[in-house]
Coordinates of C-alpha atoms in Angstrom, one line a residue:
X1 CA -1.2 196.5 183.4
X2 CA -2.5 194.2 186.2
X3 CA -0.6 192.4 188.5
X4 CA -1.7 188.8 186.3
X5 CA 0.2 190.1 183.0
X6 CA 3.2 189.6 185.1
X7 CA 3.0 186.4 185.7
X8 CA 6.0 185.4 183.3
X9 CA 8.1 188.1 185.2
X10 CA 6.8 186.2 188.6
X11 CA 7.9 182.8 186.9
X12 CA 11.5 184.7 186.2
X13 CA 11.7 185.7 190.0
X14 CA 10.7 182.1 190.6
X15 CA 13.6 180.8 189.6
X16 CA 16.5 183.3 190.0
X17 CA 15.0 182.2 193.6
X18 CA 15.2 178.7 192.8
X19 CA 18.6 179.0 191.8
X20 CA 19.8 181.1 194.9
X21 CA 18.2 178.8 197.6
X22 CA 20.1 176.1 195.7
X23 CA 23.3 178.4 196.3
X24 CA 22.5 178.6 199.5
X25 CA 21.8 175.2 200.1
X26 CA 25.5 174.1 198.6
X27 CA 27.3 177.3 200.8
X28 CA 25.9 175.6 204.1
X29 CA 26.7 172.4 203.5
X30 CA 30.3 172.6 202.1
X31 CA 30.9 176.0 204.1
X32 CA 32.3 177.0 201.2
X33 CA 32.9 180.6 200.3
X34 CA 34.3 180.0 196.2
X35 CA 30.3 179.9 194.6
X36 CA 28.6 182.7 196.1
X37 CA 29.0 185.3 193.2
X38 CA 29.7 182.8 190.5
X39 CA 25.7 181.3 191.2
X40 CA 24.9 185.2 192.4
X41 CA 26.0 186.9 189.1
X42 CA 25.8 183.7 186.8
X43 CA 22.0 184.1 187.8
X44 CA 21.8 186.8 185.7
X45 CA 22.5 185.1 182.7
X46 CA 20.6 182.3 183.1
X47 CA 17.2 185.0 183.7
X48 CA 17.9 186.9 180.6
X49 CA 18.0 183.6 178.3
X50 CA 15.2 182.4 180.2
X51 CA 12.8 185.6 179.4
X52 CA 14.2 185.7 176.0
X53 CA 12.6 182.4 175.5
X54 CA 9.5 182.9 177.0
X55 CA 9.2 186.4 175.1
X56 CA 6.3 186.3 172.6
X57 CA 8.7 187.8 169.9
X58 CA 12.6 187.5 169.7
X59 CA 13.4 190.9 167.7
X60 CA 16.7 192.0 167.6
X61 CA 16.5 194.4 170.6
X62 CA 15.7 191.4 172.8
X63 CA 18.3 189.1 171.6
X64 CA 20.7 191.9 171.7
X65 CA 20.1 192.8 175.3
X66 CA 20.2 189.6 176.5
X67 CA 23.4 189.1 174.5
X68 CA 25.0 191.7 176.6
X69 CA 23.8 190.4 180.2
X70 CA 25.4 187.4 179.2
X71 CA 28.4 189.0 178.5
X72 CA 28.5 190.8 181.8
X73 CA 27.7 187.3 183.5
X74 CA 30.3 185.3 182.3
X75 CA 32.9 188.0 182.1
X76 CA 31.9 189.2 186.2
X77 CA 31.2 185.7 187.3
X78 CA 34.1 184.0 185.8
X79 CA 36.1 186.7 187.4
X80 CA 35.2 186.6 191.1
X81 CA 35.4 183.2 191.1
X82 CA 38.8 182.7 190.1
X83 CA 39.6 185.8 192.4
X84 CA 38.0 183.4 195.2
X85 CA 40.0 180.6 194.0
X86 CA 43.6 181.9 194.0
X87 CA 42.3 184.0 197.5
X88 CA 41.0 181.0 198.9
X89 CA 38.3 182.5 200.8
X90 CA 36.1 185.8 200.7
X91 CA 36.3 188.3 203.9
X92 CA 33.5 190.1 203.1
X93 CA 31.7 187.0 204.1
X94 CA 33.1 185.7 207.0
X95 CA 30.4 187.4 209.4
X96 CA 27.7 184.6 207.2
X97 CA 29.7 181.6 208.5
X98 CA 30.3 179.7 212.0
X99 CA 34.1 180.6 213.8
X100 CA 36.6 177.6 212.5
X101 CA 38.6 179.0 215.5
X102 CA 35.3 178.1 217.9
X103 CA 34.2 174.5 218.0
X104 CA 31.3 175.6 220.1
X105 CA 30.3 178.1 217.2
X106 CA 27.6 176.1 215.0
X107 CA 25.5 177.1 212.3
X108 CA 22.1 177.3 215.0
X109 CA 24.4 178.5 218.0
X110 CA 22.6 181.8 219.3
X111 CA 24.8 184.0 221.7
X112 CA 23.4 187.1 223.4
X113 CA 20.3 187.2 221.4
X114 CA 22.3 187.0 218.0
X115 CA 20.5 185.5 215.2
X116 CA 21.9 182.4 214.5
X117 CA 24.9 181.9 211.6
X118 CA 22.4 179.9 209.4
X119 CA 19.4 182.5 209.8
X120 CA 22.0 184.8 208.4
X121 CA 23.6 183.1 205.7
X122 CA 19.8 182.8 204.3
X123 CA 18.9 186.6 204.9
X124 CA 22.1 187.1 202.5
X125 CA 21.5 184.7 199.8
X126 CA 17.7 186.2 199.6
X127 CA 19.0 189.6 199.2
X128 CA 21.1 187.9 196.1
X129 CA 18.0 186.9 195.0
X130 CA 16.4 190.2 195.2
X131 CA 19.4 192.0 194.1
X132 CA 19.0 189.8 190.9
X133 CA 15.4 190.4 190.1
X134 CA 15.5 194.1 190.5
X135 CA 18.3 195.0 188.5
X136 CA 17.5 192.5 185.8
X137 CA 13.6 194.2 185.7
X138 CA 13.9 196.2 182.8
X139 CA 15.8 193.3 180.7
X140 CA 13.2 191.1 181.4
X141 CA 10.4 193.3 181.3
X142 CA 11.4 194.7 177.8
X143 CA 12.3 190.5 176.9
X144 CA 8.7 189.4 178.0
X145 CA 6.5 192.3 177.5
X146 CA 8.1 195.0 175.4
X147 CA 7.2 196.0 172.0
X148 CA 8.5 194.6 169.0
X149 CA 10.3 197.4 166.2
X150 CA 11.1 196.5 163.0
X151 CA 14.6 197.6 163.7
X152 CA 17.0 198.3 166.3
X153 CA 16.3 202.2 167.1
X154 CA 19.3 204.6 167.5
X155 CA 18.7 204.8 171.6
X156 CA 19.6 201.3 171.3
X157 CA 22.5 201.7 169.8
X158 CA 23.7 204.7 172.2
X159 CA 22.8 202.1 175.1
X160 CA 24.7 199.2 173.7
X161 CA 27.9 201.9 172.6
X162 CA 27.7 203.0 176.4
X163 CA 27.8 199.4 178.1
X164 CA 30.5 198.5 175.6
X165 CA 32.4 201.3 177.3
X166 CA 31.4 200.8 180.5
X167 CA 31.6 196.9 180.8
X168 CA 35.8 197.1 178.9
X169 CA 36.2 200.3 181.6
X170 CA 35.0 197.9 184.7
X171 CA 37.0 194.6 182.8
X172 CA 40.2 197.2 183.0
X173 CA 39.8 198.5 186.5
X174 CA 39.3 194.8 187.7
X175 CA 42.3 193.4 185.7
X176 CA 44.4 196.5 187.0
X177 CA 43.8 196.1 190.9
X178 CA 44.1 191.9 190.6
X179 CA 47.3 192.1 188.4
X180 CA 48.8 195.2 191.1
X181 CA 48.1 192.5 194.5
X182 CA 49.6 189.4 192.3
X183 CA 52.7 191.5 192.1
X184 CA 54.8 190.1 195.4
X185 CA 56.6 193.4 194.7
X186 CA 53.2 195.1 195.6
X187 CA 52.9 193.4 199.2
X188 CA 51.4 195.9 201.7
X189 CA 51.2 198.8 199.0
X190 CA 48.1 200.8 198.2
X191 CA 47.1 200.3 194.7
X192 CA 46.8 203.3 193.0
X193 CA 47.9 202.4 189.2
X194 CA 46.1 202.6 186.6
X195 CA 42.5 203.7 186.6
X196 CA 42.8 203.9 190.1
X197 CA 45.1 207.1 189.9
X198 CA 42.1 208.9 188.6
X199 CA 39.0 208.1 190.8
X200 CA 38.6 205.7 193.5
X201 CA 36.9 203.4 192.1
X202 CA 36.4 202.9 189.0
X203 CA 34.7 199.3 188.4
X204 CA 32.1 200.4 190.6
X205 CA 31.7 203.5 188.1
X206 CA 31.4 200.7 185.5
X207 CA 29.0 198.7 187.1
X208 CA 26.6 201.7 187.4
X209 CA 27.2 202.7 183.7
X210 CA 26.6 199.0 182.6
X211 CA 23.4 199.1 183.9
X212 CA 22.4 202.8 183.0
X213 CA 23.0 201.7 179.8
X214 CA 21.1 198.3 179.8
X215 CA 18.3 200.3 180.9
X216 CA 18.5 202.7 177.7
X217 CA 18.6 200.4 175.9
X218 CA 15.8 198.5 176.8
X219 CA 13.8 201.8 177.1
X220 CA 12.4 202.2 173.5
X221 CA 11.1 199.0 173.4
X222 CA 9.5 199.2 177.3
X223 CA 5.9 200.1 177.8
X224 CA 5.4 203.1 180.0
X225 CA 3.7 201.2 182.5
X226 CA 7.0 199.6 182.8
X227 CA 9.5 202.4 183.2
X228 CA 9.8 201.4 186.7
X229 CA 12.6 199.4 186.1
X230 CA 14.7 202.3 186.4
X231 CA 15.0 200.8 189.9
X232 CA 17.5 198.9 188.0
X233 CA 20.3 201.4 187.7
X234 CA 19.3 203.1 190.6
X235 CA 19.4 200.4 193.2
X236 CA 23.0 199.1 191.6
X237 CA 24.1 203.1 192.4
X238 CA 22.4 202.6 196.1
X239 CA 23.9 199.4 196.9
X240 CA 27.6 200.1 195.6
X241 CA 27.3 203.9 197.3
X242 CA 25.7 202.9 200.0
X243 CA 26.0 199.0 201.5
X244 CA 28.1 196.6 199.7
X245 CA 30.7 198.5 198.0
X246 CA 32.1 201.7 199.3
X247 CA 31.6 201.9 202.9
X248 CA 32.8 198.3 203.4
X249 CA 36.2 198.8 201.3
X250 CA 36.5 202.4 202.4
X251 CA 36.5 201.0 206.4
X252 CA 39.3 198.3 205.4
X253 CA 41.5 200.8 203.5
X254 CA 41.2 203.3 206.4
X255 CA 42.3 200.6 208.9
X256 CA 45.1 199.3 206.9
X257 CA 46.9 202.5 205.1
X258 CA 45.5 204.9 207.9
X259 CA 49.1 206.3 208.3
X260 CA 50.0 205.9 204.5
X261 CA 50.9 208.5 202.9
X262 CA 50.4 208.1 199.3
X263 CA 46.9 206.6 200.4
X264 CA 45.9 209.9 202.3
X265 CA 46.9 212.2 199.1
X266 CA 45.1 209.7 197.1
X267 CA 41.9 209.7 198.9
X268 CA 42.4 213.6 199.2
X269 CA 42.8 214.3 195.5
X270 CA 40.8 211.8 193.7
X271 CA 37.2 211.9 192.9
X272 CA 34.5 208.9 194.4
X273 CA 33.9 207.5 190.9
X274 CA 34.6 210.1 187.7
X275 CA 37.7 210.3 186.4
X276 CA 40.1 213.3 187.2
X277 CA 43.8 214.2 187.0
X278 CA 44.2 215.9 190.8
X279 CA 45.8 212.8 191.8
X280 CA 48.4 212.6 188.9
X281 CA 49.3 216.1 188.7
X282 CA 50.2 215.8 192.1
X283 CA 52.1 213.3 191.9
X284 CA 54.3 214.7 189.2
X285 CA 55.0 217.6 191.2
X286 CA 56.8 215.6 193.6

């Protein structure tokens, strides 16, 4: 297909954009941490209703997968923000946001050839964007040019059976961990209840399988010029495994329960992200 039978995807990209530089535009104003991943996820939603509306025919396949981005937006969105809320701030992005502590620290201050805080805080919110508009692609691209069946087919269903399952398993992990560090009880312990005595982490393992599975389902109805959009699961695998996910949370835990012992047999014994029972048969052995 040529680049001009996009243009509808382009007009998507357009405004998952629009909406970010708003974002953006709020966060440096307010220097507010509490509404980067409700807009950043929320987006999400708002793209898959938006493609749904442009698409030339609303079967049930369409409807159904952008039925279940939304779900995945409101429940993820909803979720990080009240995280941020009760939190009060988000670490991960203190490195986006002038020093409180350093009057002289502005959002244009450059130090020893360091991009300034602003240049930065943009850099992030366009990855957002792009973050957004690649792991949406196949949604979208099966919404505005996928083919229209008569029925739902059967892969569909396995797709939609598997991000049930993976979007309650990521909803369980996430309730787990918050409801462990609520616990005053739980005050400079390691959380490793729950889902989390059988892999390390086991919302990211959701996350991946959400999107795995949006991806089959969207597949009978995509054209095969538009299988790339596998780039969808794929990317989510690369930036949880890779940038965002596991190697920041891996260097804070290391830091902070360094010397801890039930941490060190947990990070011994468990698997990255699939389930096993090393962990919890060791534990009973004690």
């Amino acid at each position: 297909m040529a680049l001009t039978g996009y243009k509808a995807f382009w007009d998507a990209s357009k405004l998952i954009l629009g909406i970010n530089a708003v974002g953006f535009g709020i966060t440096a104003m307010t220097r507010t941490h509490k509404i980067t991943d409700l807009v950043g996820v929320g987006t999400f939603g708002i793209a898959a209703c938006y493609t749904l509306y442009r698409a030339k025919n609303s079967d049930k396949t369409k409807r159904m997968l952008t039925l279940c981005v939304c779900l995945w937006s409101l429940r993820l969105s909803s979720f990080l923000f009240l995280r941020v809320l009760k939190a009060g701030e988000d670490k991960r992005l203190h490195q986006f946001f002038p020093n409180p502590n350093k009057p002289d620290q502005g959002w244009f201050t450059m130090k020893n050839g360091k991009p300034p805080k602003i240049l930065k805080l943009a850099f992030f919110w366009s990855l957002q964007a792009l973050w957004c508009i690649l792991v949406l692609s196949p949604v979208n691209m099966a919404n505005l040019h996928g083919k229209s069946l008569p029925g739902i087919s059967k892969l569909t269903w396995i797709g939609f059976a598997a991000f049930l399952f993976f979007l309650g398993y990521e909803s369980m992990a996430d309730l787990q961990k918050f409801l462990f560090k609520e616990n005053p009880a739980n005050v400079g312990k390691f959380c490793d209840i729950g889902l989390y005595q059988y892999s390390k982490f086991p919302n990211y393992c959701g996350e991946m399988g959400v999107w795995f599975s949006l991806f089959l389902m969207a597949s009978p109805i995509l054209k095969p010029a538009h299988y790339w959009t596998v780039i969808s699961p794929l990317f989510t695998l690369f930036l949880l495994n890779n940038v965002s996910g596991v190697p920041f949370l891996m260097s804070g835990w290391n830091k902070r329960y360094g010397d801890n012992k039930v941490y060190l047999e947990w990070k011994e014994k468990t698997n990255k992200y699939f389930p096993s029972f090393s962990y919890v048969n060791s534990k009973k052995e004690l």
